[in-house]
PDB file of C-alpha atoms in Angstrom:
ATOM      1  CA  MET A   1     100.480 114.302 108.601  1.00 79.00           C
ATOM      2  CA  ILE A   2     101.957 115.994 111.621  1.00 80.00           C
ATOM      3  CA  PHE A   3     103.135 113.732 114.407  1.00 84.00           C
ATOM      4  CA  GLY A   4     103.442 115.118 117.894  1.00 83.00           C
ATOM      5  CA  ARG A   5     101.540 116.912 120.602  1.00 85.00           C
ATOM      6  CA  ILE A   6      99.650 120.111 120.003  1.00 80.00           C
ATOM      7  CA  GLU A   7     101.290 121.561 123.112  1.00 83.00           C
ATOM      8  CA  ASP A   8     104.745 121.258 121.497  1.00 85.00           C
ATOM      9  CA  ARG A   9     104.320 124.288 119.263  1.00 84.00           C
ATOM     10  CA  GLU A  10     108.053 125.022 119.081  1.00 87.00           C
ATOM     11  CA  HIS A  11     108.456 121.924 116.890  1.00 88.00           C
ATOM     12  CA  ILE A  12     106.012 123.162 114.245  1.00 88.00           C
ATOM     13  CA  GLU A  13     106.966 126.837 113.869  1.00 90.00           C
ATOM     14  CA  PHE A  14     108.332 126.045 110.384  1.00 91.00           C
ATOM     15  CA  LEU A  15     104.791 125.473 109.079  1.00 90.00           C
ATOM     16  CA  PRO A  16     102.999 128.179 107.074  1.00 89.00           C
ATOM     17  CA  PRO A  17     101.135 130.796 109.139  1.00 89.00           C
ATOM     18  CA  SER A  18      97.750 129.580 107.876  1.00 85.00           C
ATOM     19  CA  VAL A  19      98.459 126.083 109.216  1.00 86.00           C
ATOM     20  CA  LEU A  20      99.613 127.518 112.541  1.00 89.00           C
ATOM     21  CA  GLN A  21      96.263 129.321 112.721  1.00 89.00           C
ATOM     22  CA  CYS A  22      94.601 125.894 112.635  1.00 87.00           C
ATOM     23  CA  PHE A  23      96.633 124.839 115.668  1.00 87.00           C
ATOM     24  CA  ASP A  24      95.711 128.086 117.421  1.00 89.00           C
ATOM     25  CA  CYS A  25      92.047 127.358 116.715  1.00 87.00           C
ATOM     26  CA  CYS A  26      92.349 123.853 118.169  1.00 85.00           C
ATOM     27  CA  GLN A  27      94.159 125.098 121.252  1.00 87.00           C
ATOM     28  CA  SER A  28      91.650 127.883 121.885  1.00 88.00           C
ATOM     29  CA  GLY A  29      89.161 125.378 123.287  1.00 85.00           C
ATOM     30  CA  LYS A  30      86.353 126.975 121.274  1.00 86.00           C
ATOM     31  CA  LEU A  31      85.784 124.172 118.766  1.00 86.00           C
ATOM     32  CA  GLY A  32      83.240 122.583 121.086  1.00 87.00           C
ATOM     33  CA  GLU A  33      81.224 125.806 121.096  1.00 91.00           C
ATOM     34  CA  LEU A  34      80.752 125.900 117.317  1.00 92.00           C
ATOM     35  CA  GLU A  35      77.465 124.914 115.730  1.00 94.00           C
ATOM     36  CA  LYS A  36      77.387 122.183 113.086  1.00 95.00           C
ATOM     37  CA  GLY A  37      78.550 123.429 109.717  1.00 94.00           C
ATOM     38  CA  SER A  38      81.569 125.001 108.066  1.00 94.00           C
ATOM     39  CA  HIS A  39      83.521 127.718 109.891  1.00 92.00           C
ATOM     40  CA  GLU A  40      86.345 129.774 108.386  1.00 91.00           C
ATOM     41  CA  ILE A  41      89.672 129.875 110.194  1.00 87.00           C
ATOM     42  CA  SER A  42      91.626 131.909 107.647  1.00 82.00           C
ATOM     43  CA  GLY A  43      89.368 132.947 104.803  1.00 82.00           C
ATOM     44  CA  GLU A  44      87.527 130.344 102.780  1.00 82.00           C
ATOM     45  CA  ASN A  45      90.671 128.298 102.103  1.00 84.00           C
ATOM     46  CA  ILE A  46      91.278 127.248 105.727  1.00 87.00           C
ATOM     47  CA  PHE A  47      88.182 126.096 107.565  1.00 90.00           C
ATOM     48  CA  VAL A  48      86.824 123.509 109.957  1.00 90.00           C
ATOM     49  CA  ASN A  49      83.724 121.413 109.385  1.00 92.00           C
ATOM     50  CA  ILE A  50      81.783 120.508 112.506  1.00 92.00           C
ATOM     51  CA  VAL A  51      79.696 117.380 111.971  1.00 93.00           C
ATOM     52  CA  GLU A  52      77.718 115.070 114.175  1.00 90.00           C
ATOM     53  CA  TYR A  53      76.533 111.562 113.455  1.00 87.00           C
ATOM     54  CA  GLU A  54      75.648 108.358 115.202  1.00 87.00           C
ATOM     55  CA  THR A  55      77.457 105.150 114.503  1.00 86.00           C
ATOM     56  CA  GLY A  56      75.650 101.858 114.268  1.00 84.00           C
ATOM     57  CA  ASP A  57      76.187  98.407 115.641  1.00 85.00           C
ATOM     58  CA  ARG A  58      79.068  96.760 113.795  1.00 81.00           C
ATOM     59  CA  ALA A  59      77.054  93.569 113.292  1.00 81.00           C
ATOM     60  CA  GLU A  60      74.416  95.536 111.376  1.00 80.00           C
ATOM     61  CA  LYS A  61      76.893  97.095 108.924  1.00 76.00           C
ATOM     62  CA  ALA A  62      78.035  95.575 105.649  1.00 73.00           C
ATOM     63  CA  ARG A  63      81.764  95.210 105.310  1.00 70.00           C
ATOM     64  CA  ASP A  64      83.668  97.148 102.667  1.00 65.00           C
ATOM     65  CA  SER A  65      83.319  95.332  99.367  1.00 62.00           C
ATOM     66  CA  ASP A  66      86.816  96.352  98.259  1.00 61.00           C
ATOM     67  CA  ARG A  67      88.463  94.562 101.185  1.00 59.00           C
ATOM     68  CA  ASP A  68      89.161  90.920 101.689  1.00 59.00           C
ATOM     69  CA  ALA A  69      90.509  88.935 104.603  1.00 58.00           C
ATOM     70  CA  SER A  70      94.112  89.523 103.490  1.00 62.00           C
ATOM     71  CA  ASP A  71      93.605  93.252 104.220  1.00 62.00           C
ATOM     72  CA  ASP A  72      92.905  92.477 107.863  1.00 62.00           C
ATOM     73  CA  PRO A  73      95.765  90.538 109.461  1.00 63.00           C
ATOM     74  CA  GLN A  74      93.943  90.302 112.795  1.00 63.00           C
ATOM     75  CA  GLY A  75      90.831  88.806 111.237  1.00 59.00           C
ATOM     76  CA  ASP A  76      88.532  91.418 112.743  1.00 57.00           C
ATOM     77  CA  PHE A  77      85.933  91.253 110.054  1.00 52.00           C
TER      78      PHE A  77
END
């Protein structure tokens, strides 16, 4: 996990060049122009997947069976 703002590049220059290419891709503003599917950033090892889906009404969805009320301190489910 990287915490910070994408505009603060000077704080992430220590990362490998392939990871910095991911930031460059995000900053280019071209992600929104890509069609759905997988797109290489740096060969087949660094890529972005563009997906699209619709969410449903929360009331119509079953809750996760592996969770119980103790997992949700705010009681949201």
